[in-house]
Coordinates of C-alpha atoms and ligand atoms in Angstrom, one line a residue:
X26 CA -36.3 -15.4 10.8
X27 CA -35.6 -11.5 10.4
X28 CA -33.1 -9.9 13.1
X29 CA -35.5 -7.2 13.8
X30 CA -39.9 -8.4 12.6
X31 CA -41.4 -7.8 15.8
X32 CA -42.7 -4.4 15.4
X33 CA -43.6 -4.2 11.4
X34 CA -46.7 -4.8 10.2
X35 CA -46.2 -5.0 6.3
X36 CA -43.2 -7.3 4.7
X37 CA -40.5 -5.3 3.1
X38 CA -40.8 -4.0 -0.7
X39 CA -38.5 -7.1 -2.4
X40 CA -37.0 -4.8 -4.2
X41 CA -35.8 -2.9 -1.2
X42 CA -35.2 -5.9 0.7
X43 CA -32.3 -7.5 -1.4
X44 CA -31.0 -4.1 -2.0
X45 CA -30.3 -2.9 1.0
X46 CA -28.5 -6.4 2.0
X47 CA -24.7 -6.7 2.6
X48 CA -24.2 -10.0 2.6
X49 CA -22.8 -10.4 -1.3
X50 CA -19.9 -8.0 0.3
X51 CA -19.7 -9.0 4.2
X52 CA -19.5 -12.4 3.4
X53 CA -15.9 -12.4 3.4
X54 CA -16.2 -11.4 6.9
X55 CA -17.1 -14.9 8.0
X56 CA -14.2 -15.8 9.6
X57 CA -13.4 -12.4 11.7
X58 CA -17.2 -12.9 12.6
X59 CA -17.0 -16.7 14.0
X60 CA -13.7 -15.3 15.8
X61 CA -15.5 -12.4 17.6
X62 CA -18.2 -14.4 17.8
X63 CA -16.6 -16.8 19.9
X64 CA -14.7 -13.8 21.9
X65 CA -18.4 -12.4 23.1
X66 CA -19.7 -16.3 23.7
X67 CA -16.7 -16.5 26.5
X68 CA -17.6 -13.5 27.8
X69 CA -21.3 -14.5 28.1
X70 CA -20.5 -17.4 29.5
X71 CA -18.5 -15.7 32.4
X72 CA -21.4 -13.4 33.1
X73 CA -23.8 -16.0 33.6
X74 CA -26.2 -15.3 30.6
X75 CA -24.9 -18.9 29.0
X76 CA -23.9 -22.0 30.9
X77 CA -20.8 -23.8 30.0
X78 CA -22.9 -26.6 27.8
X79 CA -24.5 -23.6 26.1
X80 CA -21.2 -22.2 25.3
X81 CA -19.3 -25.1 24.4
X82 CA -22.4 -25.8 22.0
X83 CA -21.9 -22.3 20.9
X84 CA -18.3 -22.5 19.7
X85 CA -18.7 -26.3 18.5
X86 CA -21.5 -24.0 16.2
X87 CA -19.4 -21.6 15.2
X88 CA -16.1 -24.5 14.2
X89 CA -19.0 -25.9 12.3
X90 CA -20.0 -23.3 10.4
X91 CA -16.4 -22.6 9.5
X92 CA -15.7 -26.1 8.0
X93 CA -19.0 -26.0 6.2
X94 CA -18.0 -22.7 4.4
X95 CA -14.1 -23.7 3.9
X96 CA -15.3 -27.5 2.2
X97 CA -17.9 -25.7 -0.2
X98 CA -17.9 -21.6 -1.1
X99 CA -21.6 -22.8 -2.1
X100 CA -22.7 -22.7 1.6
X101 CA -22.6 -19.5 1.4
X102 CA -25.3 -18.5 -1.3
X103 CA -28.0 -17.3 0.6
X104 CA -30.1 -15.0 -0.7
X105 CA -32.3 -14.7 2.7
X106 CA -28.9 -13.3 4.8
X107 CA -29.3 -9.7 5.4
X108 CA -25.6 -9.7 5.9
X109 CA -22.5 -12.1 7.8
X110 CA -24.2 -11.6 11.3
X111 CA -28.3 -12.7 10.6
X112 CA -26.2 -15.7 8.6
X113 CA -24.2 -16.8 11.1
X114 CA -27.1 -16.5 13.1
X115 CA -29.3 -18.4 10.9
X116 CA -26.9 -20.7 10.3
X117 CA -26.1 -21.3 14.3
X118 CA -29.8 -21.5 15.1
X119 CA -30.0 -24.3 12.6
X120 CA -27.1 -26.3 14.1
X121 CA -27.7 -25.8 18.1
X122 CA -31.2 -25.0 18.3
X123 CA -32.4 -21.6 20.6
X124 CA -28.8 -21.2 22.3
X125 CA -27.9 -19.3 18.9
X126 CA -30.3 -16.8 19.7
X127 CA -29.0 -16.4 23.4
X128 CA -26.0 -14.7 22.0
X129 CA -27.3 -11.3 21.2
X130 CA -28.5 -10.5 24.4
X131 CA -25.8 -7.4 25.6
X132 CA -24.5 -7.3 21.9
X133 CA -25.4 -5.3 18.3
X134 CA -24.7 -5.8 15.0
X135 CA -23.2 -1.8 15.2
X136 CA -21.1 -3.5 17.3
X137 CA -20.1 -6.8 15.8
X138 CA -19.4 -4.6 12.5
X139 CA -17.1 -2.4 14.0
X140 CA -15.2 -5.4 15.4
X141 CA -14.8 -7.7 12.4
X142 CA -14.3 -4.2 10.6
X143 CA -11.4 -4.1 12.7
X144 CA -10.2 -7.7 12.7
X145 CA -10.3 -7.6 8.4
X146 CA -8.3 -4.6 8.6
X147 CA -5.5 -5.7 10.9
X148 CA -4.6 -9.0 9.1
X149 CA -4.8 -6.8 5.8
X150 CA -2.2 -4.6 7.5
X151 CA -0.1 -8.0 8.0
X152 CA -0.5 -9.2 4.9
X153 CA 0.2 -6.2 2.9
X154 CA 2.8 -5.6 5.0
X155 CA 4.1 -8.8 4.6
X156 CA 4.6 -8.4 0.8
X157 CA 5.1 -4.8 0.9
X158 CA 8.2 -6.1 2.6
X159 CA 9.3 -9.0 0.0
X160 CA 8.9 -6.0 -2.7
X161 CA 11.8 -3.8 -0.8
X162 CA 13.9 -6.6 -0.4
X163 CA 13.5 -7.3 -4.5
X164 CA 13.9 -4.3 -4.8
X165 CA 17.0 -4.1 -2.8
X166 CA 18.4 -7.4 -4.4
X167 CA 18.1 -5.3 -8.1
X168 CA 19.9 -2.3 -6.4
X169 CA 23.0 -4.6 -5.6
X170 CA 22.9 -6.4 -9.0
X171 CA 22.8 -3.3 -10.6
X172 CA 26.3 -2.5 -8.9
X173 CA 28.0 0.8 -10.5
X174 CA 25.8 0.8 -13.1
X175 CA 24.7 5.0 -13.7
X176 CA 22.3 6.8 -15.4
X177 CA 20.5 10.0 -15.9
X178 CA 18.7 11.3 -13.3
X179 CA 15.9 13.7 -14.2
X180 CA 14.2 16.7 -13.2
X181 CA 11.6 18.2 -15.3
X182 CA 12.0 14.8 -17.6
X183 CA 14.9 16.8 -18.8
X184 CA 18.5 15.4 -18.1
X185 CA 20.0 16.6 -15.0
X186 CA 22.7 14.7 -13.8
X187 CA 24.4 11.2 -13.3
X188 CA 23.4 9.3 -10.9
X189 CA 23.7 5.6 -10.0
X190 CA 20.9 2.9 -11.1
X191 CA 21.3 1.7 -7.6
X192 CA 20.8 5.5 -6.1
X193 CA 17.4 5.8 -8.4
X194 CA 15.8 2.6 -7.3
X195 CA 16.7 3.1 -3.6
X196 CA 14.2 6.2 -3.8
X197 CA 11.4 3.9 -4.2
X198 CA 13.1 2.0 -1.2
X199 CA 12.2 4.9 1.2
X200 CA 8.4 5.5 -0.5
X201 CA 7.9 1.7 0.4
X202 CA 9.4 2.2 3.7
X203 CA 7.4 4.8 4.6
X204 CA 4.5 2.9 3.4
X205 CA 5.0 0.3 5.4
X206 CA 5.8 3.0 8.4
X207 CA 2.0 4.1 8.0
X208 CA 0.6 0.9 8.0
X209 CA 2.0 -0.3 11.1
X210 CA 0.7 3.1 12.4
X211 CA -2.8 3.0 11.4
X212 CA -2.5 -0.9 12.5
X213 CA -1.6 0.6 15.8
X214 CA -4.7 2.7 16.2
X215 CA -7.8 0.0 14.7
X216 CA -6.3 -2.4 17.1
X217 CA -8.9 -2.0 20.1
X218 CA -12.0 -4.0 20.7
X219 CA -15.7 -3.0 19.9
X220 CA -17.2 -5.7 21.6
X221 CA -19.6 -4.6 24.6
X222 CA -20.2 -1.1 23.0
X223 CA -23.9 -2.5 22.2
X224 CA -26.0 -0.6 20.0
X225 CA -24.6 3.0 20.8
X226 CA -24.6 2.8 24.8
X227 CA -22.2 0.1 25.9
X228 CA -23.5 -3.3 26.7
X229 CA -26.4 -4.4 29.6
X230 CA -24.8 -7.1 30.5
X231 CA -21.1 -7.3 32.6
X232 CA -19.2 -8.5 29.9
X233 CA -16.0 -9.1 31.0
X234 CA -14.6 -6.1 27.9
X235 CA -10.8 -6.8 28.6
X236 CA -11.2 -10.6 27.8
X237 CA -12.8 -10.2 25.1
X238 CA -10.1 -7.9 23.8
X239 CA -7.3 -10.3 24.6
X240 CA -8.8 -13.2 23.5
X241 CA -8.9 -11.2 19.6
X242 CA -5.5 -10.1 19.9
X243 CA -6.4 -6.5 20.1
X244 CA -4.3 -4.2 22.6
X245 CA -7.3 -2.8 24.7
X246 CA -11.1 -2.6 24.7
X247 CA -12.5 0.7 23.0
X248 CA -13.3 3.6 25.4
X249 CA -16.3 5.1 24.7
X250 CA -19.5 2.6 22.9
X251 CA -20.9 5.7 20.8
X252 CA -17.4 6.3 19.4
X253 CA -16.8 3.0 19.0
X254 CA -19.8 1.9 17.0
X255 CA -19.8 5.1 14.8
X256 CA -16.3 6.1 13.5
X257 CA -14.8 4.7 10.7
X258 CA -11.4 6.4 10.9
X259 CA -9.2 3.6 11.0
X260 CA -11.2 2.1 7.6
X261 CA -10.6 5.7 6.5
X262 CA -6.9 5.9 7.7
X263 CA -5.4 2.7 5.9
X264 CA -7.2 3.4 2.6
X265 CA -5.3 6.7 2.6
X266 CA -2.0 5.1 3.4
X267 CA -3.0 2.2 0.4
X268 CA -3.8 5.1 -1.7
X269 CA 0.0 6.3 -0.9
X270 CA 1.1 3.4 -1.6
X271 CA -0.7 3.0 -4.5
X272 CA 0.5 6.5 -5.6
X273 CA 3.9 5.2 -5.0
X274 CA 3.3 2.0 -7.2
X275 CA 2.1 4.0 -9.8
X276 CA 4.9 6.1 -10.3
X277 CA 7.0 3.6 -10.3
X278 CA 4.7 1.7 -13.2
X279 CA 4.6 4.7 -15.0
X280 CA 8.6 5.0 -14.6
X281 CA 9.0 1.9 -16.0
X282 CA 6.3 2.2 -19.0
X283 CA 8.4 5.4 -19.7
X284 CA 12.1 3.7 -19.9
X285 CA 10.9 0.9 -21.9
X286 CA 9.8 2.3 -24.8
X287 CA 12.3 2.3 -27.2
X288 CA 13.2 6.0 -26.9
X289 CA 14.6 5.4 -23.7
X290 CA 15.6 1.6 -23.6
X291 CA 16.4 1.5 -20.4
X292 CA 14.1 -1.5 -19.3
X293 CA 13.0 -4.6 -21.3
X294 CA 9.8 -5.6 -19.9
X295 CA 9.5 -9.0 -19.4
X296 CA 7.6 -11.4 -21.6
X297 CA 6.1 -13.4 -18.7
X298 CA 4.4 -9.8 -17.3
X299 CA 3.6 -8.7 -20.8
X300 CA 0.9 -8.8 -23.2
X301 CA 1.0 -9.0 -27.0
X302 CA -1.9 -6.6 -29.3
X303 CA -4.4 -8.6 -31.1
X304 CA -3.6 -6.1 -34.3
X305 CA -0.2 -5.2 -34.4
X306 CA 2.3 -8.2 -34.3
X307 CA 5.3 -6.8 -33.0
X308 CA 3.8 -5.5 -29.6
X309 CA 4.8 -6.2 -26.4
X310 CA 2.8 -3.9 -23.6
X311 CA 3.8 -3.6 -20.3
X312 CA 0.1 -4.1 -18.5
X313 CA 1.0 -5.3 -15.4
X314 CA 2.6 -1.4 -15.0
X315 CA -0.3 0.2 -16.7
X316 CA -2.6 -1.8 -14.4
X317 CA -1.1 -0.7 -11.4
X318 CA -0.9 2.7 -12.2
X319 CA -4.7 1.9 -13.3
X320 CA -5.8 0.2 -9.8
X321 CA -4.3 3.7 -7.9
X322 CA -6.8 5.9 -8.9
X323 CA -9.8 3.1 -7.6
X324 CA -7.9 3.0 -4.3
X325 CA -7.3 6.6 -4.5
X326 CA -11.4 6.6 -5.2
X327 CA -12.1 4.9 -2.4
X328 CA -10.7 6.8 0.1
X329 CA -12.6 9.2 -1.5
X330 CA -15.5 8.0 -1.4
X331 CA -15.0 7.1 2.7
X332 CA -14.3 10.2 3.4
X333 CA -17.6 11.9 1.5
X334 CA -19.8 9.0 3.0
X335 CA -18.7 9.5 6.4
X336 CA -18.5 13.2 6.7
X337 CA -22.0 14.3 7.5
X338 CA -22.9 11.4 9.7
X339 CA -24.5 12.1 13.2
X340 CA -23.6 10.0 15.8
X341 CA -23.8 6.9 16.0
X342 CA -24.6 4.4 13.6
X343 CA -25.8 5.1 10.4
X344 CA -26.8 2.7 7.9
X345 CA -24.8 5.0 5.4
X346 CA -21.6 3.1 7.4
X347 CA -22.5 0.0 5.9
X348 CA -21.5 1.8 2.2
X349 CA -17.6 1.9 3.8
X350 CA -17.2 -1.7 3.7
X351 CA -16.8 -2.5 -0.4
X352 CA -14.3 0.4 -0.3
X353 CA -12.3 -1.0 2.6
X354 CA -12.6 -4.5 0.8
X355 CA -11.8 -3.1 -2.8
X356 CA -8.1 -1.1 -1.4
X357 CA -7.3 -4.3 0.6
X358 CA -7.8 -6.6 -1.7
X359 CA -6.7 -5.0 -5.2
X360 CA -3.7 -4.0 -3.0
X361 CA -2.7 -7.6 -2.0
X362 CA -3.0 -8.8 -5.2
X363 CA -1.2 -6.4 -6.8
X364 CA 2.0 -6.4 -4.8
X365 CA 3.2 -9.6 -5.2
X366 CA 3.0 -9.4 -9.0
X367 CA 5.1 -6.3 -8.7
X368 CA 7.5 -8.5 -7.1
X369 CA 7.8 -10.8 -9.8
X370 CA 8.0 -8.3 -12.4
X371 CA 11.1 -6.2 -10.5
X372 CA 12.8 -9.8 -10.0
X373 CA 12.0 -10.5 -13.9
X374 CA 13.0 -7.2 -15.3
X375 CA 15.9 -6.4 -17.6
X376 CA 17.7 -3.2 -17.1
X377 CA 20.0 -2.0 -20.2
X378 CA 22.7 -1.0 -17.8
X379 CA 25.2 -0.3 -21.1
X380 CA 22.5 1.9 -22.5
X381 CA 21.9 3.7 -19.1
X382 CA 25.6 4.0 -18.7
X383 CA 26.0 5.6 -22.2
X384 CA 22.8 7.8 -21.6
X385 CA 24.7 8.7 -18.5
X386 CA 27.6 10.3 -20.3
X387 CA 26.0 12.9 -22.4
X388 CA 24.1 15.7 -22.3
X389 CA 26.0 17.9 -20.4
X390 CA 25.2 16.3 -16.8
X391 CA 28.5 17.2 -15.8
X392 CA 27.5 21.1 -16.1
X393 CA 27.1 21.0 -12.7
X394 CA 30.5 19.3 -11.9
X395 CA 32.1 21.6 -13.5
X396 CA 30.6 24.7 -12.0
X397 CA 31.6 22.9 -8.7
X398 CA 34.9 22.6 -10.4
X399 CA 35.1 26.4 -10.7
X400 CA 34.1 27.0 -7.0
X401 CA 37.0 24.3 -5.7
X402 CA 39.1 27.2 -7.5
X403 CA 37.6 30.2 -5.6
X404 CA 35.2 31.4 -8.0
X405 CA 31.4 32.5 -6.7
X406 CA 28.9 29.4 -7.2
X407 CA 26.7 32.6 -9.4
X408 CA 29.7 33.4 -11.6
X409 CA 30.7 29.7 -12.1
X410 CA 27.4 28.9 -13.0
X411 CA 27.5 31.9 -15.6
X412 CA 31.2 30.8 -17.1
X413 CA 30.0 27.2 -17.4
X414 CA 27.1 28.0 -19.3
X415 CA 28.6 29.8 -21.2
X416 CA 31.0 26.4 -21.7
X417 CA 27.9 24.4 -22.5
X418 CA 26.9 27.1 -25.2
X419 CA 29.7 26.5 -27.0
X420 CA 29.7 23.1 -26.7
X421 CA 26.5 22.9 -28.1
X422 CA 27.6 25.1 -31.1
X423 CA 30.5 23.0 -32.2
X424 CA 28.6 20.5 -31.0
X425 CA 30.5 18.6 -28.6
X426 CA 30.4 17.9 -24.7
X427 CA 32.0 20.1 -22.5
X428 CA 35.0 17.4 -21.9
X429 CA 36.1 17.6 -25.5
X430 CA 36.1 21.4 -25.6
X431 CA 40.1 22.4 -25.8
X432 CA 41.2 24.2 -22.9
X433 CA 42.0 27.0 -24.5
X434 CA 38.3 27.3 -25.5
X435 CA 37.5 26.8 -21.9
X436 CA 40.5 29.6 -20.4
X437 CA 39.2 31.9 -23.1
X438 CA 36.0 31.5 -21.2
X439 CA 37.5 31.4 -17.6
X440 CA 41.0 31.8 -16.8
X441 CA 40.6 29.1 -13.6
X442 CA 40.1 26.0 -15.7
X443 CA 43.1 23.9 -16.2
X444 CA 44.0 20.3 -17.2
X445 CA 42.7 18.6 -14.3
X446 CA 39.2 20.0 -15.4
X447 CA 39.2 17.4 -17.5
X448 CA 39.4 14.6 -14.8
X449 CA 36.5 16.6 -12.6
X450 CA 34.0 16.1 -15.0
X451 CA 34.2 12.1 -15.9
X452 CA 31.6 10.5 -14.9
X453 CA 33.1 8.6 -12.0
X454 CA 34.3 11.9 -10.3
X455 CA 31.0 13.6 -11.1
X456 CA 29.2 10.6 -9.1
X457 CA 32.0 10.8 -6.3
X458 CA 31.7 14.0 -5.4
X459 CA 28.2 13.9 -4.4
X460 CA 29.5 12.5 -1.1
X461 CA 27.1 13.0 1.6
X462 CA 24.3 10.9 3.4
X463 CA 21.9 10.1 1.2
X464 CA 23.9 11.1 -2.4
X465 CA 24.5 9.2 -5.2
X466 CA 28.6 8.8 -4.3
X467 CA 29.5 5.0 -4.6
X468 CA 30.0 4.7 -1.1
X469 CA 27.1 6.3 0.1
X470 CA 25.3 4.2 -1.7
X471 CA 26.4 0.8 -0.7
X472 CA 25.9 2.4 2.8
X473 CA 22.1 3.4 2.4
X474 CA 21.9 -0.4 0.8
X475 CA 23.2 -1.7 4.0
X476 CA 20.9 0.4 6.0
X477 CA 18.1 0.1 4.2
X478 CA 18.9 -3.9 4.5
X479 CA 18.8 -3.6 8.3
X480 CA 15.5 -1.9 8.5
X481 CA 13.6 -4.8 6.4
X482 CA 15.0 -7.3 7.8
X483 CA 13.1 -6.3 11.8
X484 CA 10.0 -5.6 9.5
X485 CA 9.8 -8.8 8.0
X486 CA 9.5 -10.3 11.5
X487 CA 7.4 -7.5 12.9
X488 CA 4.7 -9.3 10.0
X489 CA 5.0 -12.5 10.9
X490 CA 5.1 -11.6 14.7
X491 CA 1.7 -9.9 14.0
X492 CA 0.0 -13.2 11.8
Ligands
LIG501 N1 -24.6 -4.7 7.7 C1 -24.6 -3.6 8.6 C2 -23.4 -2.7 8.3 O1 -22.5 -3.1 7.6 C3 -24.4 -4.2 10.0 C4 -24.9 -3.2 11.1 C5 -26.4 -3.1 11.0 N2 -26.9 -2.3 12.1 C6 -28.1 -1.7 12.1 N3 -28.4 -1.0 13.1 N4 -28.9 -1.9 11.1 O2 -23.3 -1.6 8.8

């Protein structure tokens, strides 16, 4: 039986009818719907709209529907579900009789939506955070095995200066840390409870609101039923901080992809996250990078698309709200399955620390050193930036780097250089000098390691507090 016959005269268009369905999508709802389910029974119950046998039928119902769908996925093909609240109502009718249909007095589907909305999006918070979590320590592990190691950092893709392997993948630390940040954030805000919103108006029956709340973990009942059955801001709110993350990821993949091709050979992929081409023997393509840099502009499409479905609604509910569901499911999902992968590969990964270190060493990525040199001595940072230049032309002429220039080349060019020049610009000094919180200076590095190990360690519990 249909949710809503009473008043039609004429059966649905079939064509219409399994279209406008979301029960191919909200079935993965089942068990957020069985909880709340159970939540609003309690409640019911305590009003005096079901008497304890009814309600211990009721949740007897709802365990049984649970074990049906968790022994065979085929329990849940049905083609006649409009979507995961007529099935479980179906499905409850059939297994305690007229007791199933009780249950939505005082309640709405508007209602029940915005609730398992909620309940899904909170233990995808967990879980991604969860994992987001085991990728920072990786990460973190790789930064401490990496040890002294340096390289070039970039700006413009154009060599800059040295900086440690360790300093370079602790940036990515803070993205993911900040990631993580916004998640617990937006967690923060979806956590309050729908239930006895009704339709648009707030329930008709004395539902006990707070006990339902507490009963599904949530921190407080909702505050006003229009709101509460209309917005989808929280959906909205952790797709955008997926799509950050997912921005983040794909950086990162498309950092990798650069420094392992073979002009850079910085980073040998590794086989076991690799693919081969079906024309060219010798390839080995780095696809678990391209697809993550692939999957972020999905996730960055469907916070997109939640924001232009959303953004001419009038309050309250709109059937358009049900079209925010696949993208909330899609982010989620692709999301989780992506970040543990990314795990294995930055556990798995080679880095060609001798060729990094080498790479590190040329290219005049002390210029800057050297300039600093200058202004140890006295000399105006715009002037030693002019005299060093004009040290890297000449370098470039013979060609040579600036350390093998004589010094008589160099006091023709500026009378302040002297033989300890030569010391201020090797690559250990260059690196040391960038001493402060958050630079690239040996120490400041194993310091930010150590912090940054503090920080994930709380996080890691936070997670699991939260499961
Ligand atoms: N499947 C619907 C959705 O996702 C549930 C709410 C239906 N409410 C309604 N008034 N038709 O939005």
């Amino acid at each position: 039986m249909k949710m809503w016959s009473g008043r039609f005269r004429q059966p649905l268009d079939p064509a219409f009818e399994q279209w406008q369905r979301s029960f191919e999508f909200d079935c993965r709802l089942l068990e957020c719907e069985l909880e709340a389910i159970s939540a609003h029974a309690r409640a019911m119950e305590k009003a005096g709209v079901l008497s304890v046998d009814e309600l211990r039928l009721v949740l007897r119902g709802l365990e049984l529907i649970g074990e049906k769908a968790a022994d065979s996925p085929e329990f849940l093909n049905d083609p006649e579900a409009e979507d995961i609240h007529h099935f479980v109502e179906k499905q409850l009718v059939a297994l305690i009789g007229d007791a199933g249909y009780k249950l939505h007095s005082g309640r709405s589907r508007n209602e029940q939506i915005a609730t398992d909305l909620r309940l899904y999006l909170r233990a995808g918070c967990d879980e991604i955070s969860e994992e987001l979590s085991a990728l920072i320590s990786a990460v973190l592990d790789r930064s401490e095995q990496v040890g002294q190691a340096a390289m070039p950092a970039y700006t413009h893709l154009q060599r800059a200066e040295p900086v440690l392997v360790a300093h370079w993948l602790l940036g990515y630390v803070e993205m993911f840390f900040r990631d993580l940040d916004r998640i617990g954030d937006c967690r923060k805000r979806a956590n309050v409870c729908p239930l006895g919103s009704g339709a648009v108006t707030g329930s008709t029956i004395p539902l006990d609101r707070e006990l339902m709340a507490r009963e599904l973990g949530f921190s407080a009942p909702s505050t006003n039923s229009i709101d509460a059955t209309s917005d989808r801001d929280f959906v909205i709110e952790f797709v955008n901080a997926l799509s950050l993350l997912a921005l983040h990821l794909s950086r990162w993949a498309e950092e990798m992809l650069l420094f392992s091709t073979q002009e850079y050979g910085f980073v040998h992929l590794p086989e076991s996250y690799s693919t081969g081409s079906s024309a060219m023997p010798q390839k080995m393509n780095g696809d678990l990078l391209e697809l993550v840099r692939g999957k972020a502009g999905r996730i960055i499409g469907d916070a997109t698309a939640l924001l232009v479905t959303t953004k001419g609604l009038p309050l309250a509910y709109n059937k358009d709200l049900q079209e925010t569901q696949e993208p909330l499911f899609h982010a989620a999902e692709a999301m989780l399955s992506s970040l543990p992968l990314v795990s294995g590969w930055t556990k798995a990964v080679e880095f060609d620390l001798e060729r990094m270190q080498k790479a590190a060493e040329t290219g005049y990525m002390n210029a800057f050193a050297a300039a600093t040199y200058l202004t140890r001595k006295g000399v105006p940072f715009r002037i030693a930036h002019e005299q060093v230049g004009k040290a890297v032309r000449l370098a470039l002429e013979k060609p040579c780097e600036l350390q093998d220039l004589s010094l008589a080349d160099l006091r023709a060019i500026d009378s302040h250089f002297d033989a300890e020049f030569f010391n201020f610009v090797k690559l250990e000094n260059v690196l040391a000098i960038h001493d402060v919180p958050g630079g690239t200076a040996p120490v400041r590095v194993r310091e930010a390691i150590a912090a940054a190990r503090s920080k994930i360690a709380p996080a890691c519990e936070d997670a699991h507090a939260h499961a």
